[in-house]
């Protein structure tokens, strides 16, 4: 019996792949895999139901806790951001590939199929994640890249093959949702001048509907990870969900941007990432208090490199581990509290403290301080960039 495994969302593209795998590619059995990294409940149930109806061996893996603890929290520690996008879809793909690889091995599938097209980023992320985690003779098949289907042709084919269809021809937006964020593209949004309509948002209130008064919140961090909100300890998943609510209610977390995809294609993207818009600025504010000047300067470079690699899906590259080692080491001291104020779409850091690790001393910094003998600065100031002073005095013509 020949077996193919596939990433399955229950959507039209991946549903169409099921009969194709049997009829066109000649596999006897199809194993469908849905990895739950925070998908809407109804989508998971729908995927399960459809897969069974089409005679597949189906797996639903609940990866929400692992995603929050090891992926989202690492993105917070790295201040993960690519061109203004807080890396939501991108950081889920390596985990999805890694968990699917376990099923592929367990089921002894000789091939694996994904529904990515040839234009996007996910083909890079999923295939790299697979190649790093499955035996090398497992074949990777990408039918949506090999065939160019129009949506209506797909619907026709689905009807012909008796695939239960739940979408309509005019399904307008292409949405990817996980615990860390929602990404919305397609339809009229493909015109970069078309303003995002209210209906694409689910977690954030519009400025008009946002809380009428400012909200103040304190986020506590331990070793770079958020652990409590207003003194209430929460596990990783719960803290992300609570942060979504606080920021979303205040209209914080909507992003409308132009993005350069891995292939170089410029695309217009809309994101809804309220928790990231609250937790990352809070985390950065605490790093400002506890890290040295050199660490801060260098970490900005490491963070940018980390973000670029996370965007490219290179989670299993040894260089990514090297970057994580630096990120984890510096974050050992990122423990303390950050106070923020949110109001009608804006967010401000209004306080920070770290009893154990602050490199700030009020007495030293204060204008009223007598501890620091100011006269000691005189000689240092006089020799500030001495070589440049020499150049300007004696050499420059
Ligand atoms: N551009 C984003 C990324 O590459 C999100 C793509 C998500 N897909 C979607 N159909 N909305 O991470």
mmCIF file of C-alpha atoms and ligand atoms in Angstrom:
data_model
loop_
_atom_site.group_PDB
_atom_site.id
_atom_site.type_symbol
_atom_site.label_atom_id
_atom_site.label_comp_id
_atom_site.label_asym_id
_atom_site.label_seq_id
_atom_site.Cartn_x
_atom_site.Cartn_y
_atom_site.Cartn_z
ATOM 1 C CA UNK A 1 0.000 0.000 0.000
ATOM 2 C CA UNK A 2 1.503 3.331 -1.017
ATOM 3 C CA UNK A 3 0.867 6.167 1.374
ATOM 4 C CA UNK A 4 1.039 9.932 1.104
ATOM 5 C CA UNK A 5 0.736 12.311 4.030
ATOM 6 C CA UNK A 6 -0.553 15.834 3.634
ATOM 7 C CA UNK A 7 -0.959 19.091 5.519
ATOM 8 C CA UNK A 8 -4.687 19.547 5.706
ATOM 9 C CA UNK A 9 -6.651 22.659 6.630
ATOM 10 C CA UNK A 10 -10.064 21.609 5.342
ATOM 11 C CA UNK A 11 -9.946 24.474 2.845
ATOM 12 C CA UNK A 12 -10.603 24.135 -0.849
ATOM 13 C CA UNK A 13 -6.971 23.886 -2.034
ATOM 14 C CA UNK A 14 -5.955 21.092 0.289
ATOM 15 C CA UNK A 15 -9.296 19.283 -0.163
ATOM 16 C CA UNK A 16 -8.783 19.197 -3.904
ATOM 17 C CA UNK A 17 -5.381 17.595 -3.297
ATOM 18 C CA UNK A 18 -6.972 14.508 -1.733
ATOM 19 C CA UNK A 19 -8.568 12.964 -4.862
ATOM 20 C CA UNK A 20 -5.584 14.192 -6.878
ATOM 21 C CA UNK A 21 -3.222 12.208 -4.675
ATOM 22 C CA UNK A 22 -5.232 9.080 -5.364
ATOM 23 C CA UNK A 23 -6.099 9.518 -9.010
ATOM 24 C CA UNK A 24 -3.317 11.551 -10.512
ATOM 25 C CA UNK A 25 -0.402 10.630 -8.308
ATOM 26 C CA UNK A 26 -1.492 7.032 -7.677
ATOM 27 C CA UNK A 27 -1.294 6.740 -3.899
ATOM 28 C CA UNK A 28 -3.536 4.179 -2.216
ATOM 29 C CA UNK A 29 -3.824 5.873 1.117
ATOM 30 C CA UNK A 30 -3.947 9.521 2.195
ATOM 31 C CA UNK A 31 -2.979 10.571 5.719
ATOM 32 C CA UNK A 32 -4.219 14.057 6.544
ATOM 33 C CA UNK A 33 -2.596 16.152 9.267
ATOM 34 C CA UNK A 34 -3.994 19.266 10.914
ATOM 35 C CA UNK A 35 -1.652 20.902 13.401
ATOM 36 C CA UNK A 36 -3.538 23.213 15.711
ATOM 37 C CA UNK A 37 -1.419 26.276 16.484
ATOM 38 C CA UNK A 38 -4.482 28.317 17.374
ATOM 39 C CA UNK A 39 -6.818 27.750 14.438
ATOM 40 C CA UNK A 40 -10.478 28.661 14.795
ATOM 41 C CA UNK A 41 -12.335 25.731 16.457
ATOM 42 C CA UNK A 42 -14.802 25.287 13.610
ATOM 43 C CA UNK A 43 -11.979 24.951 11.074
ATOM 44 C CA UNK A 44 -10.438 22.070 13.015
ATOM 45 C CA UNK A 45 -13.746 20.246 13.341
ATOM 46 C CA UNK A 46 -14.449 20.828 9.681
ATOM 47 C CA UNK A 47 -11.065 19.478 8.587
ATOM 48 C CA UNK A 48 -11.559 16.373 10.704
ATOM 49 C CA UNK A 49 -15.032 15.742 9.375
ATOM 50 C CA UNK A 50 -14.135 16.288 5.713
ATOM 51 C CA UNK A 51 -11.001 14.132 5.907
ATOM 52 C CA UNK A 52 -12.970 11.261 7.366
ATOM 53 C CA UNK A 53 -15.705 11.650 4.797
ATOM 54 C CA UNK A 54 -13.094 11.368 2.079
ATOM 55 C CA UNK A 55 -11.703 8.195 3.605
ATOM 56 C CA UNK A 56 -8.409 9.555 4.925
ATOM 57 C CA UNK A 57 -6.499 8.568 8.042
ATOM 58 C CA UNK A 58 -6.726 11.838 9.949
ATOM 59 C CA UNK A 59 -4.596 13.345 12.699
ATOM 60 C CA UNK A 60 -5.312 16.526 14.635
ATOM 61 C CA UNK A 61 -2.377 17.585 16.770
ATOM 62 C CA UNK A 62 -2.908 20.166 19.478
ATOM 63 C CA UNK A 63 0.345 22.144 19.453
ATOM 64 C CA UNK A 64 -0.931 25.324 21.062
ATOM 65 C CA UNK A 65 1.051 25.080 24.285
ATOM 66 C CA UNK A 66 4.283 24.172 22.557
ATOM 67 C CA UNK A 67 3.742 26.979 20.037
ATOM 68 C CA UNK A 68 3.208 29.534 22.795
ATOM 69 C CA UNK A 69 6.067 28.402 25.033
ATOM 70 C CA UNK A 70 8.816 27.632 22.526
ATOM 71 C CA UNK A 71 7.945 29.683 19.465
ATOM 72 C CA UNK A 72 5.960 32.775 20.468
ATOM 73 C CA UNK A 73 8.037 33.309 23.602
ATOM 74 C CA UNK A 74 11.263 33.004 21.620
ATOM 75 C CA UNK A 75 9.891 35.612 19.202
ATOM 76 C CA UNK A 76 9.233 37.918 22.161
ATOM 77 C CA UNK A 77 12.772 37.425 23.472
ATOM 78 C CA UNK A 78 14.086 38.227 19.977
ATOM 79 C CA UNK A 79 11.692 41.191 19.553
ATOM 80 C CA UNK A 80 10.719 39.322 16.381
ATOM 81 C CA UNK A 81 9.740 41.688 13.613
ATOM 82 C CA UNK A 82 10.241 41.599 9.846
ATOM 83 C CA UNK A 83 9.596 44.925 8.101
ATOM 84 C CA UNK A 84 6.987 45.771 10.764
ATOM 85 C CA UNK A 85 5.310 42.328 10.733
ATOM 86 C CA UNK A 86 5.519 40.497 14.067
ATOM 87 C CA UNK A 87 6.143 37.088 12.442
ATOM 88 C CA UNK A 88 3.003 35.103 13.166
ATOM 89 C CA UNK A 89 2.351 32.736 10.238
ATOM 90 C CA UNK A 90 6.089 32.366 9.685
ATOM 91 C CA UNK A 91 7.012 31.075 13.157
ATOM 92 C CA UNK A 92 4.251 28.445 13.099
ATOM 93 C CA UNK A 93 5.414 26.703 9.927
ATOM 94 C CA UNK A 94 8.576 25.072 11.330
ATOM 95 C CA UNK A 95 6.580 23.589 14.215
ATOM 96 C CA UNK A 96 3.874 22.339 11.837
ATOM 97 C CA UNK A 97 6.533 20.717 9.637
ATOM 98 C CA UNK A 98 8.335 19.174 12.613
ATOM 99 C CA UNK A 99 5.154 17.629 14.052
ATOM 100 C CA UNK A 100 3.978 16.417 10.649
ATOM 101 C CA UNK A 101 7.381 14.770 10.166
ATOM 102 C CA UNK A 102 6.724 12.643 13.250
ATOM 103 C CA UNK A 103 3.463 11.364 11.728
ATOM 104 C CA UNK A 104 5.089 10.823 8.346
ATOM 105 C CA UNK A 105 7.697 8.605 10.011
ATOM 106 C CA UNK A 106 5.168 6.825 12.217
ATOM 107 C CA UNK A 107 2.849 6.088 9.292
ATOM 108 C CA UNK A 108 5.729 5.172 6.996
ATOM 109 C CA UNK A 109 4.429 7.527 4.281
ATOM 110 C CA UNK A 110 6.667 7.642 1.241
ATOM 111 C CA UNK A 111 5.576 11.101 0.185
ATOM 112 C CA UNK A 112 4.173 14.292 1.634
ATOM 113 C CA UNK A 113 1.956 16.837 -0.058
ATOM 114 C CA UNK A 114 1.385 20.516 0.782
ATOM 115 C CA UNK A 115 -1.049 22.991 -0.687
ATOM 116 C CA UNK A 116 1.295 25.998 -1.084
ATOM 117 C CA UNK A 117 1.426 27.857 -4.350
ATOM 118 C CA UNK A 118 4.624 28.892 -6.067
ATOM 119 C CA UNK A 119 4.315 32.543 -5.079
ATOM 120 C CA UNK A 120 4.335 32.529 -1.308
ATOM 121 C CA UNK A 121 6.678 32.018 1.607
ATOM 122 C CA UNK A 122 5.160 28.925 3.116
ATOM 123 C CA UNK A 123 6.527 26.603 0.419
ATOM 124 C CA UNK A 124 10.030 27.574 1.598
ATOM 125 C CA UNK A 125 9.251 27.200 5.289
ATOM 126 C CA UNK A 126 7.350 23.916 5.116
ATOM 127 C CA UNK A 127 9.676 22.187 2.701
ATOM 128 C CA UNK A 128 12.794 23.253 4.612
ATOM 129 C CA UNK A 129 11.177 22.085 7.861
ATOM 130 C CA UNK A 130 10.365 18.751 6.233
ATOM 131 C CA UNK A 131 13.770 18.252 4.626
ATOM 132 C CA UNK A 132 15.397 18.763 8.013
ATOM 133 C CA UNK A 133 13.090 16.292 9.775
ATOM 134 C CA UNK A 134 12.040 13.461 7.443
ATOM 135 C CA UNK A 135 14.152 10.656 5.884
ATOM 136 C CA UNK A 136 15.708 11.869 2.648
ATOM 137 C CA UNK A 137 13.748 9.499 0.389
ATOM 138 C CA UNK A 138 10.380 10.991 1.397
ATOM 139 C CA UNK A 139 9.142 12.777 -1.718
ATOM 140 C CA UNK A 140 7.673 16.277 -1.418
ATOM 141 C CA UNK A 141 4.725 17.061 -3.704
ATOM 142 C CA UNK A 142 3.269 20.527 -4.278
ATOM 143 C CA UNK A 143 0.246 20.134 -6.608
ATOM 144 C CA UNK A 144 -0.808 23.776 -6.317
ATOM 145 C CA UNK A 145 2.597 24.803 -7.614
ATOM 146 C CA UNK A 146 2.556 22.271 -10.431
ATOM 147 C CA UNK A 147 -0.951 23.125 -11.649
ATOM 148 C CA UNK A 148 -2.355 26.593 -11.929
ATOM 149 C CA UNK A 149 -5.962 26.393 -10.885
ATOM 150 C CA UNK A 150 -8.529 29.122 -10.910
ATOM 151 C CA UNK A 151 -10.869 29.142 -7.969
ATOM 152 C CA UNK A 152 -13.869 28.252 -10.092
ATOM 153 C CA UNK A 153 -12.038 25.346 -11.766
ATOM 154 C CA UNK A 154 -11.156 24.051 -8.294
ATOM 155 C CA UNK A 155 -14.802 24.240 -7.252
ATOM 156 C CA UNK A 156 -15.852 22.409 -10.411
ATOM 157 C CA UNK A 157 -13.288 19.685 -9.777
ATOM 158 C CA UNK A 158 -14.356 19.412 -6.129
ATOM 159 C CA UNK A 159 -18.009 19.007 -7.113
ATOM 160 C CA UNK A 160 -17.084 16.372 -9.658
ATOM 161 C CA UNK A 161 -15.137 14.409 -7.058
ATOM 162 C CA UNK A 162 -17.814 14.736 -4.404
ATOM 163 C CA UNK A 163 -15.692 16.857 -2.070
ATOM 164 C CA UNK A 164 -17.877 18.590 0.505
ATOM 165 C CA UNK A 165 -17.549 22.314 -0.297
ATOM 166 C CA UNK A 166 -18.030 24.896 2.382
ATOM 167 C CA UNK A 167 -16.674 27.927 0.593
ATOM 168 C CA UNK A 168 -18.391 29.993 -2.016
ATOM 169 C CA UNK A 169 -16.890 31.272 -5.241
ATOM 170 C CA UNK A 170 -16.745 34.738 -3.791
ATOM 171 C CA UNK A 171 -14.794 33.819 -0.663
ATOM 172 C CA UNK A 172 -13.027 37.100 -0.519
ATOM 173 C CA UNK A 173 -10.146 37.022 1.917
ATOM 174 C CA UNK A 174 -7.309 34.588 2.371
ATOM 175 C CA UNK A 175 -6.824 34.416 6.121
ATOM 176 C CA UNK A 176 -4.221 32.600 8.145
ATOM 177 C CA UNK A 177 -4.815 32.583 11.861
ATOM 178 C CA UNK A 178 -2.779 31.302 14.774
ATOM 179 C CA UNK A 179 -2.305 32.134 18.469
ATOM 180 C CA UNK A 180 0.105 34.967 17.727
ATOM 181 C CA UNK A 181 -1.690 36.715 14.894
ATOM 182 C CA UNK A 182 -4.023 36.841 11.947
ATOM 183 C CA UNK A 183 -2.909 37.609 8.429
ATOM 184 C CA UNK A 184 -5.409 38.774 5.868
ATOM 185 C CA UNK A 185 -4.729 39.085 2.174
ATOM 186 C CA UNK A 186 -6.341 38.737 -1.240
ATOM 187 C CA UNK A 187 -9.501 40.127 -2.784
ATOM 188 C CA UNK A 188 -9.727 43.887 -2.987
ATOM 189 C CA UNK A 189 -6.800 44.209 -0.572
ATOM 190 C CA UNK A 190 -4.550 43.349 -3.510
ATOM 191 C CA UNK A 191 -4.923 46.996 -4.485
ATOM 192 C CA UNK A 192 -2.495 48.644 -2.020
ATOM 193 C CA UNK A 193 -4.521 51.860 -2.139
ATOM 194 C CA UNK A 194 -7.750 50.147 -1.051
ATOM 195 C CA UNK A 195 -8.320 50.829 2.664
ATOM 196 C CA UNK A 196 -8.805 47.689 4.799
ATOM 197 C CA UNK A 197 -12.521 47.254 5.538
ATOM 198 C CA UNK A 198 -13.699 46.755 9.118
ATOM 199 C CA UNK A 199 -14.952 43.231 8.383
ATOM 200 C CA UNK A 200 -11.452 41.718 8.081
ATOM 201 C CA UNK A 201 -10.742 42.299 11.781
ATOM 202 C CA UNK A 202 -11.779 39.929 14.538
ATOM 203 C CA UNK A 203 -9.593 40.636 17.586
ATOM 204 C CA UNK A 204 -9.220 44.414 17.503
ATOM 205 C CA UNK A 205 -11.755 47.184 17.920
ATOM 206 C CA UNK A 206 -11.850 50.148 15.594
ATOM 207 C CA UNK A 207 -10.724 53.485 17.014
ATOM 208 C CA UNK A 208 -14.387 54.517 17.304
ATOM 209 C CA UNK A 209 -15.359 51.428 19.299
ATOM 210 C CA UNK A 210 -12.177 51.144 21.357
ATOM 211 C CA UNK A 211 -12.328 51.663 25.163
ATOM 212 C CA UNK A 212 -13.351 55.281 25.795
ATOM 213 C CA UNK A 213 -10.801 55.749 28.602
ATOM 214 C CA UNK A 214 -7.103 54.814 28.798
ATOM 215 C CA UNK A 215 -6.165 51.364 30.134
ATOM 216 C CA UNK A 216 -3.042 50.914 32.242
ATOM 217 C CA UNK A 217 -1.483 47.495 32.505
ATOM 218 C CA UNK A 218 1.629 45.996 34.127
ATOM 219 C CA UNK A 219 3.384 43.096 32.400
ATOM 220 C CA UNK A 220 5.862 41.067 34.471
ATOM 221 C CA UNK A 221 8.736 39.262 32.795
ATOM 222 C CA UNK A 222 11.021 36.469 33.953
ATOM 223 C CA UNK A 223 14.128 35.783 31.872
ATOM 224 C CA UNK A 224 12.570 37.611 28.923
ATOM 225 C CA UNK A 225 9.238 35.765 29.032
ATOM 226 C CA UNK A 226 5.975 37.421 30.051
ATOM 227 C CA UNK A 227 4.658 35.615 33.145
ATOM 228 C CA UNK A 228 1.985 37.845 34.678
ATOM 229 C CA UNK A 229 -0.452 40.610 33.815
ATOM 230 C CA UNK A 230 -1.336 43.029 36.602
ATOM 231 C CA UNK A 231 0.199 40.617 39.085
ATOM 232 C CA UNK A 232 -1.835 37.646 37.908
ATOM 233 C CA UNK A 233 0.358 34.690 36.920
ATOM 234 C CA UNK A 234 -0.682 33.036 33.651
ATOM 235 C CA UNK A 235 0.723 30.213 31.545
ATOM 236 C CA UNK A 236 2.181 31.126 28.127
ATOM 237 C CA UNK A 237 -0.969 30.511 26.110
ATOM 238 C CA UNK A 238 -3.223 32.315 28.580
ATOM 239 C CA UNK A 239 -0.923 35.322 28.715
ATOM 240 C CA UNK A 240 -0.964 35.663 24.938
ATOM 241 C CA UNK A 241 -4.758 35.408 24.906
ATOM 242 C CA UNK A 242 -5.118 37.956 27.716
ATOM 243 C CA UNK A 243 -2.747 40.325 25.894
ATOM 244 C CA UNK A 244 -4.851 40.018 22.726
ATOM 245 C CA UNK A 245 -7.907 41.091 24.680
ATOM 246 C CA UNK A 246 -6.333 44.102 26.408
ATOM 247 C CA UNK A 247 -4.654 45.447 23.282
ATOM 248 C CA UNK A 248 -7.555 44.530 20.983
ATOM 249 C CA UNK A 249 -10.116 46.293 23.166
ATOM 250 C CA UNK A 250 -7.994 49.420 22.900
ATOM 251 C CA UNK A 251 -7.712 49.231 19.128
ATOM 252 C CA UNK A 252 -4.020 48.281 19.239
ATOM 253 C CA UNK A 253 -2.674 45.643 16.846
ATOM 254 C CA UNK A 254 -3.728 46.437 13.291
ATOM 255 C CA UNK A 255 -0.991 46.568 10.686
ATOM 256 C CA UNK A 256 -1.310 47.495 7.013
ATOM 257 C CA UNK A 257 1.990 47.210 5.177
ATOM 258 C CA UNK A 258 3.951 46.374 2.059
ATOM 259 C CA UNK A 259 6.056 43.256 2.506
ATOM 260 C CA UNK A 260 8.955 41.836 0.521
ATOM 261 C CA UNK A 261 8.432 38.094 0.257
ATOM 262 C CA UNK A 262 11.289 35.583 0.141
ATOM 263 C CA UNK A 263 11.047 35.460 -3.666
ATOM 264 C CA UNK A 264 11.325 39.230 -3.804
ATOM 265 C CA UNK A 265 7.671 39.710 -4.650
ATOM 266 C CA UNK A 266 6.255 42.857 -3.057
ATOM 267 C CA UNK A 267 2.817 42.245 -1.547
ATOM 268 C CA UNK A 268 0.323 44.185 0.498
ATOM 269 C CA UNK A 269 -0.386 42.559 3.858
ATOM 270 C CA UNK A 270 -2.816 43.186 6.665
ATOM 271 C CA UNK A 271 -2.112 41.754 10.081
ATOM 272 C CA UNK A 272 -3.996 41.702 13.317
ATOM 273 C CA UNK A 273 -1.466 41.087 16.087
ATOM 274 C CA UNK A 274 -2.654 42.786 19.295
ATOM 275 C CA UNK A 275 -0.676 40.620 21.765
ATOM 276 C CA UNK A 276 2.563 41.143 19.837
ATOM 277 C CA UNK A 277 1.964 44.893 19.723
ATOM 278 C CA UNK A 278 1.699 44.908 23.525
ATOM 279 C CA UNK A 279 4.224 42.298 24.647
ATOM 280 C CA UNK A 280 7.130 43.122 22.330
ATOM 281 C CA UNK A 281 7.309 46.845 23.182
ATOM 282 C CA UNK A 282 7.027 45.879 26.871
ATOM 283 C CA UNK A 283 9.872 43.389 26.494
ATOM 284 C CA UNK A 284 12.035 45.934 24.668
ATOM 285 C CA UNK A 285 11.427 48.496 27.391
ATOM 286 C CA UNK A 286 12.756 46.093 30.011
ATOM 287 C CA UNK A 287 15.827 45.248 27.926
ATOM 288 C CA UNK A 288 16.569 48.992 27.816
ATOM 289 C CA UNK A 289 16.779 48.981 31.607
ATOM 290 C CA UNK A 290 18.873 45.867 32.199
ATOM 291 C CA UNK A 291 21.190 45.371 29.231
ATOM 292 C CA UNK A 292 24.469 47.223 28.768
ATOM 293 C CA UNK A 293 24.974 49.718 25.962
ATOM 294 C CA UNK A 294 27.086 47.185 24.017
ATOM 295 C CA UNK A 295 24.539 44.414 24.536
ATOM 296 C CA UNK A 296 21.687 46.604 23.346
ATOM 297 C CA UNK A 297 23.558 47.708 20.265
ATOM 298 C CA UNK A 298 24.586 44.174 19.330
ATOM 299 C CA UNK A 299 21.251 42.581 20.233
ATOM 300 C CA UNK A 300 19.478 44.861 17.757
ATOM 301 C CA UNK A 301 21.637 43.280 15.035
ATOM 302 C CA UNK A 302 21.035 39.751 16.367
ATOM 303 C CA UNK A 303 17.278 40.411 16.591
ATOM 304 C CA UNK A 304 17.136 41.668 13.012
ATOM 305 C CA UNK A 305 19.069 38.629 11.789
ATOM 306 C CA UNK A 306 16.860 36.303 13.875
ATOM 307 C CA UNK A 307 13.734 37.917 12.431
ATOM 308 C CA UNK A 308 14.950 37.573 8.886
ATOM 309 C CA UNK A 309 15.774 33.901 9.433
ATOM 310 C CA UNK A 310 12.433 33.287 11.161
ATOM 311 C CA UNK A 311 10.671 34.939 8.230
ATOM 312 C CA UNK A 312 12.552 32.654 5.852
ATOM 313 C CA UNK A 313 11.510 29.668 7.994
ATOM 314 C CA UNK A 314 15.096 28.643 8.774
ATOM 315 C CA UNK A 315 14.329 27.424 12.291
ATOM 316 C CA UNK A 316 16.543 24.328 11.943
ATOM 317 C CA UNK A 317 19.632 26.152 10.651
ATOM 318 C CA UNK A 318 22.530 25.847 13.140
ATOM 319 C CA UNK A 319 23.133 29.588 12.821
ATOM 320 C CA UNK A 320 19.627 30.113 14.166
ATOM 321 C CA UNK A 321 20.658 28.121 17.263
ATOM 322 C CA UNK A 322 23.721 30.359 17.614
ATOM 323 C CA UNK A 323 21.529 33.463 17.519
ATOM 324 C CA UNK A 324 19.161 31.883 20.055
ATOM 325 C CA UNK A 325 22.096 31.219 22.376
ATOM 326 C CA UNK A 326 22.896 34.954 22.443
ATOM 327 C CA UNK A 327 19.229 35.860 22.811
ATOM 328 C CA UNK A 328 18.716 33.415 25.694
ATOM 329 C CA UNK A 329 21.899 34.503 27.481
ATOM 330 C CA UNK A 330 21.093 38.213 27.388
ATOM 331 C CA UNK A 331 17.497 37.489 28.388
ATOM 332 C CA UNK A 332 18.618 35.775 31.600
ATOM 333 C CA UNK A 333 18.572 39.274 33.114
ATOM 334 C CA UNK A 334 15.336 40.476 31.526
ATOM 335 C CA UNK A 335 13.290 40.109 34.707
ATOM 336 C CA UNK A 336 11.041 42.856 36.028
ATOM 337 C CA UNK A 337 7.872 44.826 35.391
ATOM 338 C CA UNK A 338 6.775 47.201 32.638
ATOM 339 C CA UNK A 339 3.836 49.566 32.894
ATOM 340 C CA UNK A 340 1.992 50.586 29.730
ATOM 341 C CA UNK A 341 -0.899 52.822 28.806
ATOM 342 C CA UNK A 342 -3.195 51.978 25.906
ATOM 343 C CA UNK A 343 -5.733 54.323 24.463
ATOM 344 C CA UNK A 344 -7.597 54.419 21.159
ATOM 345 C CA UNK A 345 -5.026 52.635 19.051
ATOM 346 C CA UNK A 346 -1.943 54.022 20.790
ATOM 347 C CA UNK A 347 0.382 52.330 23.213
ATOM 348 C CA UNK A 348 2.969 53.949 25.455
ATOM 349 C CA UNK A 349 5.451 52.534 27.913
ATOM 350 C CA UNK A 350 5.030 54.607 31.086
ATOM 351 C CA UNK A 351 7.215 52.741 33.579
ATOM 352 C CA UNK A 352 9.779 49.957 34.045
ATOM 353 C CA UNK A 353 11.574 48.333 36.990
ATOM 354 C CA UNK A 354 13.873 45.432 37.756
ATOM 355 C CA UNK A 355 14.842 44.927 41.388
ATOM 356 C CA UNK A 356 17.575 42.461 40.558
ATOM 357 C CA UNK A 357 19.055 43.577 37.255
ATOM 358 C CA UNK A 358 18.476 47.292 36.562
ATOM 359 C CA UNK A 359 21.699 48.969 35.463
ATOM 360 C CA UNK A 360 20.153 52.245 36.484
ATOM 361 C CA UNK A 361 20.957 54.085 39.680
ATOM 362 C CA UNK A 362 18.728 56.965 40.559
ATOM 363 C CA UNK A 363 21.350 58.608 42.732
ATOM 364 C CA UNK A 364 23.986 58.484 39.981
ATOM 365 C CA UNK A 365 21.675 59.781 37.261
ATOM 366 C CA UNK A 366 19.935 62.454 39.286
ATOM 367 C CA UNK A 367 20.673 66.148 38.757
ATOM 368 C CA UNK A 368 20.721 66.524 42.545
ATOM 369 C CA UNK A 369 23.263 63.751 43.134
ATOM 370 C CA UNK A 370 26.500 64.412 45.015
ATOM 371 C CA UNK A 371 27.803 60.835 44.640
ATOM 372 C CA UNK A 372 29.439 61.368 41.265
ATOM 373 C CA UNK A 373 32.269 63.895 41.290
ATOM 374 C CA UNK A 374 31.569 65.791 38.086
ATOM 375 C CA UNK A 375 35.075 67.217 37.890
ATOM 376 C CA UNK A 376 36.342 63.729 37.046
ATOM 377 C CA UNK A 377 34.674 64.084 33.672
ATOM 378 C CA UNK A 378 36.892 67.020 32.637
ATOM 379 C CA UNK A 379 39.896 64.987 31.445
ATOM 380 C CA UNK A 380 37.739 62.394 29.732
ATOM 381 C CA UNK A 381 35.765 65.039 27.851
ATOM 382 C CA UNK A 382 38.942 66.833 26.784
ATOM 383 C CA UNK A 383 40.192 63.651 25.112
ATOM 384 C CA UNK A 384 36.926 62.587 23.493
ATOM 385 C CA UNK A 385 37.874 61.241 20.049
ATOM 386 C CA UNK A 386 41.352 62.720 20.346
ATOM 387 C CA UNK A 387 42.377 61.450 16.913
ATOM 388 C CA UNK A 388 39.589 63.332 15.176
ATOM 389 C CA UNK A 389 40.527 66.475 17.037
ATOM 390 C CA UNK A 390 44.138 66.034 15.785
ATOM 391 C CA UNK A 391 42.883 65.510 12.238
ATOM 392 C CA UNK A 392 40.787 68.664 12.339
ATOM 393 C CA UNK A 393 43.521 70.752 13.921
ATOM 394 C CA UNK A 394 46.608 69.653 12.016
ATOM 395 C CA UNK A 395 45.803 67.632 8.925
ATOM 396 C CA UNK A 396 42.573 68.748 7.300
ATOM 397 C CA UNK A 397 43.176 71.372 4.639
HETATM 398 N N1 LIG B 1 2.883 37.080 4.434
HETATM 399 C C1 LIG B 1 2.770 36.360 5.643
HETATM 400 C C2 LIG B 1 3.917 35.426 5.856
HETATM 401 O O1 LIG B 1 4.542 35.052 4.902
HETATM 402 C C3 LIG B 1 1.444 35.722 5.867
HETATM 403 C C4 LIG B 1 0.882 34.815 4.816
HETATM 404 C C5 LIG B 1 -0.298 34.101 5.354
HETATM 405 N N2 LIG B 1 -1.197 33.589 4.385
HETATM 406 C C6 LIG B 1 -2.477 34.003 4.154
HETATM 407 N N3 LIG B 1 -3.187 33.329 3.335
HETATM 408 N N4 LIG B 1 -2.987 35.041 4.739
HETATM 409 O O2 LIG B 1 4.223 35.054 6.962
#
